[in-house]
Coordinates of C-alpha atoms (C1' of nucleotides) in Angstrom, one line a residue:
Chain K
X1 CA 67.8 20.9 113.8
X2 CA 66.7 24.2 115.2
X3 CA 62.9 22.6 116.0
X4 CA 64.9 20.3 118.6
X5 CA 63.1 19.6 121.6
X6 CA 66.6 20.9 123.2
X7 CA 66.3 24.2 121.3
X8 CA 62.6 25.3 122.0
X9 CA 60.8 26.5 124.6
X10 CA 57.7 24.9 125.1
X11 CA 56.7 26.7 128.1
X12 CA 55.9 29.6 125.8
X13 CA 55.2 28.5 122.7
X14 CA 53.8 32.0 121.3
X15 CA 55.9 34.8 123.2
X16 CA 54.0 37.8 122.4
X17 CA 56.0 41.1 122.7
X18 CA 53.0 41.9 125.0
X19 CA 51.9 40.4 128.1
X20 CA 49.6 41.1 130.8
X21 CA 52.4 41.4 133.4
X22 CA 54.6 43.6 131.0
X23 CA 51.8 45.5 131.2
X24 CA 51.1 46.0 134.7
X25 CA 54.5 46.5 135.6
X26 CA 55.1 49.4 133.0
X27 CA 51.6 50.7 135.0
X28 CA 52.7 50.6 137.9
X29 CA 56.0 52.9 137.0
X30 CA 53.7 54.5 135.2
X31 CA 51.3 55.6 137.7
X32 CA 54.4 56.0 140.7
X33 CA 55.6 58.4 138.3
X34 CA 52.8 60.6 136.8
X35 CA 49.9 59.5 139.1
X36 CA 46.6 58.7 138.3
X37 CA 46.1 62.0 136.6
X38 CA 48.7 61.7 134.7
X39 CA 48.2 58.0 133.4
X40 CA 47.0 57.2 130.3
X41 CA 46.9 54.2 128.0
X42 CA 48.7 56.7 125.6
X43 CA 51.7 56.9 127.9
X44 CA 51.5 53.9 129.0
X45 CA 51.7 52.4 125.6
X46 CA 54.4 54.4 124.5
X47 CA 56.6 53.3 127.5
X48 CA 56.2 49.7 126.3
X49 CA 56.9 50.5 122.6
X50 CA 53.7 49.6 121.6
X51 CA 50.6 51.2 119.9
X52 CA 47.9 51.8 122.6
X53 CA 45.5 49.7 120.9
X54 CA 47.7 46.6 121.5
X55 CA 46.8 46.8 124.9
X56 CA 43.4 46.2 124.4
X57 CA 44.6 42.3 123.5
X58 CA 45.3 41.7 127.2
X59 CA 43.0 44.3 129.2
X60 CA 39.5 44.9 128.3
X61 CA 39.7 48.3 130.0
X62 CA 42.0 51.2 131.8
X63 CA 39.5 50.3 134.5
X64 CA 41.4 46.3 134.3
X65 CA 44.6 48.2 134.3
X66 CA 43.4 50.0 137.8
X67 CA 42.7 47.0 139.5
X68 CA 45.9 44.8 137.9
X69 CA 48.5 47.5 139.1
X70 CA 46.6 47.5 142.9
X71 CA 46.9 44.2 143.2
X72 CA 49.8 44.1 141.9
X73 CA 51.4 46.2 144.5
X74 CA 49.2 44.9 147.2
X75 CA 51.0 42.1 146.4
X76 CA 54.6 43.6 147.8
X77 CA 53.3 43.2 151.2
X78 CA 54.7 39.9 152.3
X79 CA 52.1 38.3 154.6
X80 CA 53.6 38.0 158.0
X81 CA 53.7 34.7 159.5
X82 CA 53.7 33.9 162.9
X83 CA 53.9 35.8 166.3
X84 CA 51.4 37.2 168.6
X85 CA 48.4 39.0 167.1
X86 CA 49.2 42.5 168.4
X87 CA 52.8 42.7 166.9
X88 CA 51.8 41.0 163.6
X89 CA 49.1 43.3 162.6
X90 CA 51.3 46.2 163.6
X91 CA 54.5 44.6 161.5
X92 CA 51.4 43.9 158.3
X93 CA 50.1 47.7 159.1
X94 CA 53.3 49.0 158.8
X95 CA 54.6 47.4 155.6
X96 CA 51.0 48.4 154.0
X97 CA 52.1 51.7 154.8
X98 CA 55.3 52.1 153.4
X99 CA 53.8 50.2 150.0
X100 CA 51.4 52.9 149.8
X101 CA 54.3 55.8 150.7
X102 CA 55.8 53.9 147.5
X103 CA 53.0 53.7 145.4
X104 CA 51.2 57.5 146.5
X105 CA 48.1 56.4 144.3
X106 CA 47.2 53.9 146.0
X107 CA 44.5 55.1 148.6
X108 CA 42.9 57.0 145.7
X109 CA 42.2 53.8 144.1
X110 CA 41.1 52.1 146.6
X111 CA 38.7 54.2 147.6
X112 CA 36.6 53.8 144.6
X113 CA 37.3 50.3 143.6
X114 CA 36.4 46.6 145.8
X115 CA 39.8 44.9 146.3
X116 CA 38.4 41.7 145.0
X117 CA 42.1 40.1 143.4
X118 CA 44.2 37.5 144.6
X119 CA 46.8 39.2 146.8
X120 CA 44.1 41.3 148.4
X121 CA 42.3 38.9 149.8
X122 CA 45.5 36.8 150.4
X123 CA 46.4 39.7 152.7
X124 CA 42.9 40.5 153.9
X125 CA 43.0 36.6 155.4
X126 CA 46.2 37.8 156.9
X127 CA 44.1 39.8 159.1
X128 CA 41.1 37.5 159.6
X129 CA 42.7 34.6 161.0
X130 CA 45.1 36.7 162.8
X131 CA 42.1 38.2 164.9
X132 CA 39.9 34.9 164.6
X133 CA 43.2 33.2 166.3
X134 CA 42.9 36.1 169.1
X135 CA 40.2 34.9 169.9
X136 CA 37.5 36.9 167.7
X137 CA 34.4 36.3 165.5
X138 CA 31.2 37.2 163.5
X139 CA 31.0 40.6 163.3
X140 CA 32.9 42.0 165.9
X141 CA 36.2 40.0 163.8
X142 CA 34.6 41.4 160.4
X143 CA 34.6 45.5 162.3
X144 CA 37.7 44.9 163.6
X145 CA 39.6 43.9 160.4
X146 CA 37.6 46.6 158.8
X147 CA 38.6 49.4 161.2
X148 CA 42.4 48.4 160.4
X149 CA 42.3 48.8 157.0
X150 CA 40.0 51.8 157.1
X151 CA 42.9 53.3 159.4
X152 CA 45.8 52.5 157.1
X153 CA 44.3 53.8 153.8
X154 CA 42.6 56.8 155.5
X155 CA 46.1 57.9 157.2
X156 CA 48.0 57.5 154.4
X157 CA 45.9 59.1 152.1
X158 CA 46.0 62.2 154.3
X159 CA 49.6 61.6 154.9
X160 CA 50.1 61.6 150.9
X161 CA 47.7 64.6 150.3
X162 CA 49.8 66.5 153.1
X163 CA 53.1 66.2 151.2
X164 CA 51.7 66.6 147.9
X165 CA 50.2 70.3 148.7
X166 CA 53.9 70.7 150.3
X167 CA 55.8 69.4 147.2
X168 CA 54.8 71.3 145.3
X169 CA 57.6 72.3 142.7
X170 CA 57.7 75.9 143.9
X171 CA 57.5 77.5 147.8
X172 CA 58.3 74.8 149.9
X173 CA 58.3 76.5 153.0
X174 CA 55.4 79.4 151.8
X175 CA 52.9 77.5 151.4
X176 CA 53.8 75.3 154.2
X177 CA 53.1 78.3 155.7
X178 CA 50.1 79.3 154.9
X179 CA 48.6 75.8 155.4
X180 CA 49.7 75.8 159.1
X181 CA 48.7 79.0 159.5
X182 CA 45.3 78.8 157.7
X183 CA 44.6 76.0 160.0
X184 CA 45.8 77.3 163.6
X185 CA 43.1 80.2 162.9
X186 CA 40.6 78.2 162.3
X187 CA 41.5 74.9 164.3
X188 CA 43.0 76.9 167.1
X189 CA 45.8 75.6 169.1
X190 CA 44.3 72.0 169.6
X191 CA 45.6 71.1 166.5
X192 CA 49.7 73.0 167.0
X193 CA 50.8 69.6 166.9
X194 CA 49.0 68.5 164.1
X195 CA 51.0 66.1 160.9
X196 CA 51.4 70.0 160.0
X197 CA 53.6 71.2 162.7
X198 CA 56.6 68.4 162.4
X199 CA 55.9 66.1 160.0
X200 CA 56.4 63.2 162.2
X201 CA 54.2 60.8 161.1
X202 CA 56.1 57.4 161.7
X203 CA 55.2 58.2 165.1
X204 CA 51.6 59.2 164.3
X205 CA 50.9 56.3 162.3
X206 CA 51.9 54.0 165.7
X207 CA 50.0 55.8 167.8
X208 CA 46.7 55.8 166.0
X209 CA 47.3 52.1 165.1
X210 CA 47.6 51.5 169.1
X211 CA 44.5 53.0 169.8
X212 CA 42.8 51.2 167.5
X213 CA 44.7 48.0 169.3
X214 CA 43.8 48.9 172.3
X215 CA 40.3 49.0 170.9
X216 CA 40.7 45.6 169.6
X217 CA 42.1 44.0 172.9
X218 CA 38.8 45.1 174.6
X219 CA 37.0 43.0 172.6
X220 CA 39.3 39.8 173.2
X221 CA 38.1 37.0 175.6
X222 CA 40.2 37.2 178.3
X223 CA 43.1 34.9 179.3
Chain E
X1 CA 8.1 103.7 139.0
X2 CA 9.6 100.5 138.4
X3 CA 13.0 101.8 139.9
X4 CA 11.9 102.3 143.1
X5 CA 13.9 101.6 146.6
X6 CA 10.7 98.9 146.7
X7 CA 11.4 97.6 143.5
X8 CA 15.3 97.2 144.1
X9 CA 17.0 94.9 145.9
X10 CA 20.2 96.7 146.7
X11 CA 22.0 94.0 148.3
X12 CA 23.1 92.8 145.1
X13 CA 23.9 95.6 143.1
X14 CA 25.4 93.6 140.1
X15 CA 23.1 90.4 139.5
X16 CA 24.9 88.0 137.2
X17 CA 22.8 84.8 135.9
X18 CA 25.4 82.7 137.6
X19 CA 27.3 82.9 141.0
X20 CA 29.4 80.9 142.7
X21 CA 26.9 79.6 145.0
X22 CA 24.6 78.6 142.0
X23 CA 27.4 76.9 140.0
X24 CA 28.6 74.9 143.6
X25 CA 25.0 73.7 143.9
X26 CA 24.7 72.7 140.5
X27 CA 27.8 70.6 141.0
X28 CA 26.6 68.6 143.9
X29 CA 23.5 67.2 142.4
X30 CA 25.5 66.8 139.2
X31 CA 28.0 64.8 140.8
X32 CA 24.9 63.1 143.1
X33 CA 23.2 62.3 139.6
X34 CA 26.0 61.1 137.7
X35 CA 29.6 60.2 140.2
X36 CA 32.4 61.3 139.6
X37 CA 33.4 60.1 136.8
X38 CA 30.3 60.9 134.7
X39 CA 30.9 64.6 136.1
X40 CA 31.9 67.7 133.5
X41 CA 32.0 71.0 132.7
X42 CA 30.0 70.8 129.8
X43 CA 27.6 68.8 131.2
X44 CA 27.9 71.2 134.5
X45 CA 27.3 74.2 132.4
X46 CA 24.3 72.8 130.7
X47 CA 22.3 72.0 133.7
X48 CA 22.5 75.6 134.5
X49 CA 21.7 76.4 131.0
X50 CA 24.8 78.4 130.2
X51 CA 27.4 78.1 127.9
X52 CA 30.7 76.1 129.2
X53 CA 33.2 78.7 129.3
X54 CA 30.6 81.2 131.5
X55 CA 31.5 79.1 134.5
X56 CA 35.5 80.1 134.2
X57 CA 34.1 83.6 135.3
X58 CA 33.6 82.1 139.2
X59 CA 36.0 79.1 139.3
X60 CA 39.5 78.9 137.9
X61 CA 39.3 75.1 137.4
X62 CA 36.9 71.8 137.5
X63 CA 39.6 70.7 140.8
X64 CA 38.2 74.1 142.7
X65 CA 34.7 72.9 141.2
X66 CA 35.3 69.5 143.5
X67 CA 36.7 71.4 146.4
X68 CA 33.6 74.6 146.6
X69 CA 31.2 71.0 146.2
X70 CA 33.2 69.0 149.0
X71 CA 33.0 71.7 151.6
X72 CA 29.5 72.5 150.7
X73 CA 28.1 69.1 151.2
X74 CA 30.4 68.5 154.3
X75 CA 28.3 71.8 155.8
X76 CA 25.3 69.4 155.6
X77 CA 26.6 68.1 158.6
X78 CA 25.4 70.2 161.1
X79 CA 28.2 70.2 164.3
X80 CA 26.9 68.7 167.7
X81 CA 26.9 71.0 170.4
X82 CA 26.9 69.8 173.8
X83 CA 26.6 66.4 175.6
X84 CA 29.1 63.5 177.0
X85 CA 32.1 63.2 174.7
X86 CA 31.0 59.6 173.8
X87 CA 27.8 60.2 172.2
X88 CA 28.4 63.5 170.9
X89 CA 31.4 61.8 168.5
X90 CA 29.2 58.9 168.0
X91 CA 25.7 61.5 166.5
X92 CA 28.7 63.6 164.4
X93 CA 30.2 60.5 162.8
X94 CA 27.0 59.1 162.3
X95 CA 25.5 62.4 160.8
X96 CA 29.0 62.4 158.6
X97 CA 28.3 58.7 157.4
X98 CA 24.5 60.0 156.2
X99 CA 25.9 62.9 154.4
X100 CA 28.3 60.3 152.5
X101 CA 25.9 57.8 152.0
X102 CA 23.6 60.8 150.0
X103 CA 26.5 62.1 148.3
X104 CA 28.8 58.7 147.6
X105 CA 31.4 60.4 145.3
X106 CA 32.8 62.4 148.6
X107 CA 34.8 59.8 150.3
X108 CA 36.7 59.2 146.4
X109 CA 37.1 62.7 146.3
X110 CA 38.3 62.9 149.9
X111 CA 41.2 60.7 149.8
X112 CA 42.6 62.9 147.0
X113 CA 42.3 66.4 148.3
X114 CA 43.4 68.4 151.8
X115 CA 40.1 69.3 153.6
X116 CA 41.0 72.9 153.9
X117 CA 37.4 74.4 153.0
X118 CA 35.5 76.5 156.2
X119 CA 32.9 74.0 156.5
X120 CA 35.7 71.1 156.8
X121 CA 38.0 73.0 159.1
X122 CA 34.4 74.2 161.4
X123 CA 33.4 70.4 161.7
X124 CA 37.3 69.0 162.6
X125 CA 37.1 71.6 165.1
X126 CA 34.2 70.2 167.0
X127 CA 36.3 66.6 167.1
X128 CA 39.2 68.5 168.0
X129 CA 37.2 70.3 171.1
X130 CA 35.3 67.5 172.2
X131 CA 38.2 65.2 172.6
X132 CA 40.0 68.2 174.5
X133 CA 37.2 68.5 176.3
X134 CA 37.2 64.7 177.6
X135 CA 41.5 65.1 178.4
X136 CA 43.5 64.4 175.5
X137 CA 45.8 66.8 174.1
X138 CA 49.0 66.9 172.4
X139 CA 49.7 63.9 170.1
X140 CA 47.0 61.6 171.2
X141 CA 44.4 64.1 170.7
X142 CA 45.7 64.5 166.9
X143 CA 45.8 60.6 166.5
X144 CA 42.5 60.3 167.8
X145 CA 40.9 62.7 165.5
X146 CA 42.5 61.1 162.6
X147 CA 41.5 58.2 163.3
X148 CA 38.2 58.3 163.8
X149 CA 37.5 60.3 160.5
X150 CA 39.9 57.5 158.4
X151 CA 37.7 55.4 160.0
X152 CA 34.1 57.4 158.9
X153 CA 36.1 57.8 155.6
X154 CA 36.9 53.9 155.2
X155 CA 34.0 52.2 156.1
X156 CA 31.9 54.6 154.2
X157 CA 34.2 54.0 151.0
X158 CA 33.8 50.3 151.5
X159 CA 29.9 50.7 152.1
X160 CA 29.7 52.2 148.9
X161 CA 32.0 50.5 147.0
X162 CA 29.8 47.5 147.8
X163 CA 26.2 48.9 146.9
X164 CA 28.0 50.0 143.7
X165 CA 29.2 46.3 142.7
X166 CA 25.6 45.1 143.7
X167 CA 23.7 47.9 142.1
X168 CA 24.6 47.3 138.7
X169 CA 22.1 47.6 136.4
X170 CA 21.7 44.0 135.4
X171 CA 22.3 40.8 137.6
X172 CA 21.4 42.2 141.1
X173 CA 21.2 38.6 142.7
X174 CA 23.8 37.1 140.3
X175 CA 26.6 39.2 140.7
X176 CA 26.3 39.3 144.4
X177 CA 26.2 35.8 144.8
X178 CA 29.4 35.8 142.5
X179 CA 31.3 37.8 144.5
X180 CA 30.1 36.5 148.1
X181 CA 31.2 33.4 146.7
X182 CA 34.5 34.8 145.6
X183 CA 35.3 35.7 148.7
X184 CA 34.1 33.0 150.6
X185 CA 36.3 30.6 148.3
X186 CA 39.3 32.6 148.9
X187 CA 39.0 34.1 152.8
X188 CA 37.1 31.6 154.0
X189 CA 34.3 31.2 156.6
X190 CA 35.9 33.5 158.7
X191 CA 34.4 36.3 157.0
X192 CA 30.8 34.2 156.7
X193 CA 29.2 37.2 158.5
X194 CA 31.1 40.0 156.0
X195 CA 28.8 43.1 155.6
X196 CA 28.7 40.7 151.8
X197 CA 26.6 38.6 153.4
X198 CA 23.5 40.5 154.7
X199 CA 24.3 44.5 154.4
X200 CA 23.2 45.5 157.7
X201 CA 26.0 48.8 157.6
X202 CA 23.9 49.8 160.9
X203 CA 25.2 47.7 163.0
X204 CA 28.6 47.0 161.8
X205 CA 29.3 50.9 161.7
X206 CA 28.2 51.3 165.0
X207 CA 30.0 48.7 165.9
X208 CA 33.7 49.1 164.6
X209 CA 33.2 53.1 165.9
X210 CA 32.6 51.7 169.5
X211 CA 36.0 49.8 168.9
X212 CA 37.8 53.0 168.0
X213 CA 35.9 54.8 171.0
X214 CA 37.2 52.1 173.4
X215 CA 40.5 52.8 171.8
X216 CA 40.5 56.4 172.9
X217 CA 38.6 55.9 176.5
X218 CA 41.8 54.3 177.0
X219 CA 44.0 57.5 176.5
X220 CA 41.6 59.6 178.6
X221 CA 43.0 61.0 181.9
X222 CA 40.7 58.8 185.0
X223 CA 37.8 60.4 186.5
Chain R
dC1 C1' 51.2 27.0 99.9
dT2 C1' 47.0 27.8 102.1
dT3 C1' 44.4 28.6 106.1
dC4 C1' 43.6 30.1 110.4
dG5 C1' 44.1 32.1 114.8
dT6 C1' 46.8 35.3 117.4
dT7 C1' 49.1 39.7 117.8
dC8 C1' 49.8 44.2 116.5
dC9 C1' 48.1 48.8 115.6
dG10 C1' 46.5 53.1 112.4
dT11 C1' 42.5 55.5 112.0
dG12 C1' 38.5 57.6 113.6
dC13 C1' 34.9 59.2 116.9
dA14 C1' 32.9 61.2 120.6
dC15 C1' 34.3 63.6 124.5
dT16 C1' 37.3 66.1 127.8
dG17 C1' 39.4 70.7 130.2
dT18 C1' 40.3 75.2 129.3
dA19 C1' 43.1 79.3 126.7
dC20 C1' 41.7 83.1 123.9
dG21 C1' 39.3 86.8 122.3
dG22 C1' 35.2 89.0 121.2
dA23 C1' 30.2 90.2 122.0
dA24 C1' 26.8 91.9 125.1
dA25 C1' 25.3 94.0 129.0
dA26 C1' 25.5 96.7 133.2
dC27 C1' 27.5 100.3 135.6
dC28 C1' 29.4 105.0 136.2
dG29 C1' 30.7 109.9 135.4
dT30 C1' 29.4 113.7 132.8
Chain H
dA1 C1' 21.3 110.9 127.0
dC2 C1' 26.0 109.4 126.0
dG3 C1' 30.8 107.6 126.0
dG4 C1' 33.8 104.7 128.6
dT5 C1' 34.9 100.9 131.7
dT6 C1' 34.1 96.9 133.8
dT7 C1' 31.8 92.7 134.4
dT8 C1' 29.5 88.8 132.5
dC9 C1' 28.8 85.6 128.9
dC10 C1' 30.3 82.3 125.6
dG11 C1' 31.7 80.4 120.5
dT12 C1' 35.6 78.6 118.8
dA13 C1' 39.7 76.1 118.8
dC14 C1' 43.3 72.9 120.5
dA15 C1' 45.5 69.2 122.5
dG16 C1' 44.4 65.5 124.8
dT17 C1' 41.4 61.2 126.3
dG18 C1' 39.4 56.0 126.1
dC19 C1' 38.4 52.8 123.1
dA20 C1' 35.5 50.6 118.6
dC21 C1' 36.6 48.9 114.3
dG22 C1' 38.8 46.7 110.8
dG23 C1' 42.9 45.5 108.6
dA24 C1' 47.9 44.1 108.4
dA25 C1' 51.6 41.0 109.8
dC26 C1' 52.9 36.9 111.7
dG27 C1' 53.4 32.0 113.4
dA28 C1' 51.7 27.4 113.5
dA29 C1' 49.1 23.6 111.4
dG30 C1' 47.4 21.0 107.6

DNA sequence: CTTCGTTCCGTGCACTGTACGGAAAACCGT
DNA sequence: ACGGTTTTCCGTACAGTGCACGGAACGAAG
């Protein structure tokens, strides 16, 4: 009796080699190990074992793929809970940070596309009622939450570009070089201790998000 | 006598049909007329009625294409000279936000690419000044910088991004009211007064840049 | 077994960036 | 005026892209 009730799985009664989530997972690796650049429905295909134009069952587009795999990943940040405002959004800021350190094409997607899907605006309300539970509201909350996220994606997408033109396969410490240098003659010493100097930008990142706290807490009503 | 010291112009002994600068400005309206991703060489080369391959004479690649076009459109943004600290950042960021609101393909471009160009480093400088000017130095001063132009970045990206999903051809009304309606299912009142709601980038720019100002007034030295 | 909807995908098309090598033109020394 | 060199121009070609189309293979239902 292999039609048994016992013996079949009714939860998926078709089970497609394919899926939606097979594909957006293999996109993800994909893109974390080739980059944008080097993504294509192609390769991407050929990492699942499929022909490309299987794909094209479950995504309409490469642009669908783009915004699956962002909120896909937007997705690893867990939503923090409870606490006071100031060290929630800097424990949320910092995980979004290190998602996007682990995903490096992140901020180049984000900067073209609306982060309309479910676990973006999961972690967008994150942000809203954090603020709004502060004490904030209209459009000084909206300007807030926008400045935060502004802030995350804008460092880490210079943060990402820095190490890339470092990375590069060959001459390290040459080009290095000549980027600190090209920049002390024109930047001058206001910049010697630019991200370009030490590389320390755990510390950076905490001190711009502060400012941008301390920005914030201006705007609280007091008590 | 046609050749004639009046006839010549000796400051350009060779004169080739293209140039660099030609080519560069080319680019920008291209990229104005058609984004990014509706951007090539081909189509490059034929607004400047010249064969495709001609432009490999003055560029080595379409990446140093998008790097000559970023820094020239970033020396639209003419530096701020003198003033208080406070409104001198506030007429530069504000000048930068124009100059990405008429070319929107420079904050995608942006989050991809170090801003090495002469333009880029010229206008940094004036940040880097100004705030060195008002006290900071060291650390801060380099967190400050960065954060205000994430911040120009982000909200400009996020502006545009917007008109984009609203500007679509068809639907003007409907697919805004999707969306806004999207959101407002999913993040709630909270957000009733999102720039979704009525557009007016004005105020919220100037707005969330006061926040970050407050942020740094905070780090100044007192006096 | 037939029918029908789903899943898979080979082929083809218009288009991309750019390597290569040759034609054409402009310059220079005689 | 003429040969040689260098600079400018660009046609062709190649490997790659996203995806439209239409057909094959398959599973479930009748």
């Amino acid at each position: 009796m292999p039609e048994s009730i016992w013996f079949r799985d009714d939860d998926r009664p078709r089970r497609p080699r394919l899926t939606r989530e097979r594909i957006v997972t293999a996109a993800v690796a994909l893109l974390d190990a080739e980059g944008v650049a080097g993504f294509s429905m192609r390769a991407l295909a050929a990492r699942l074992r499929a022909g490309t134009m299987s794909l094209y069952e479950y995504i309409r587009s490469k642009e669908d793929v783009f915004d699956l795999a962002l909120d896909e990943v937007i997705g690893e940040i867990e939503p923090a809970e409870a606490g006071p405002w100031r060290e929630l959004l800097v424990r949320q800021l910092t995980q979004s940070r290190q998602v996007m350190r682990r995903h490096p094409w992140v901020p180049a997607l984000t900067a073209t596309r609306p982060l309309l899907g479910p676990n973006a605006v999961a972690r967008s309300r994150v942000f809203y009622s954090a603020l709004a539970d502060a004490g904030l509201s209209g459009a000084t909350l909206v300007a807030a939450v926008g400045t935060l996220s502004s802030y995350v994606n804008g460092f880490v997408a210079s943060e990402n570009t820095w190490w890339d033109t470092v990375r590069t396969p060959e001459a390290d410490a040459e080009i290095r070089g000549k980027v600190t240098r090209h920049l002390d003659d024109h930047v001058g010493e206001l910049a010697r201790h630019a991200q370009v100097d030490d590389g320390d930008f755990d510390a950076q990142f905490l001190l711009g998000l502060d400012l941008v706290l301390d920005g914030i807490a201006t705007r609280l009503p007091p008590g």
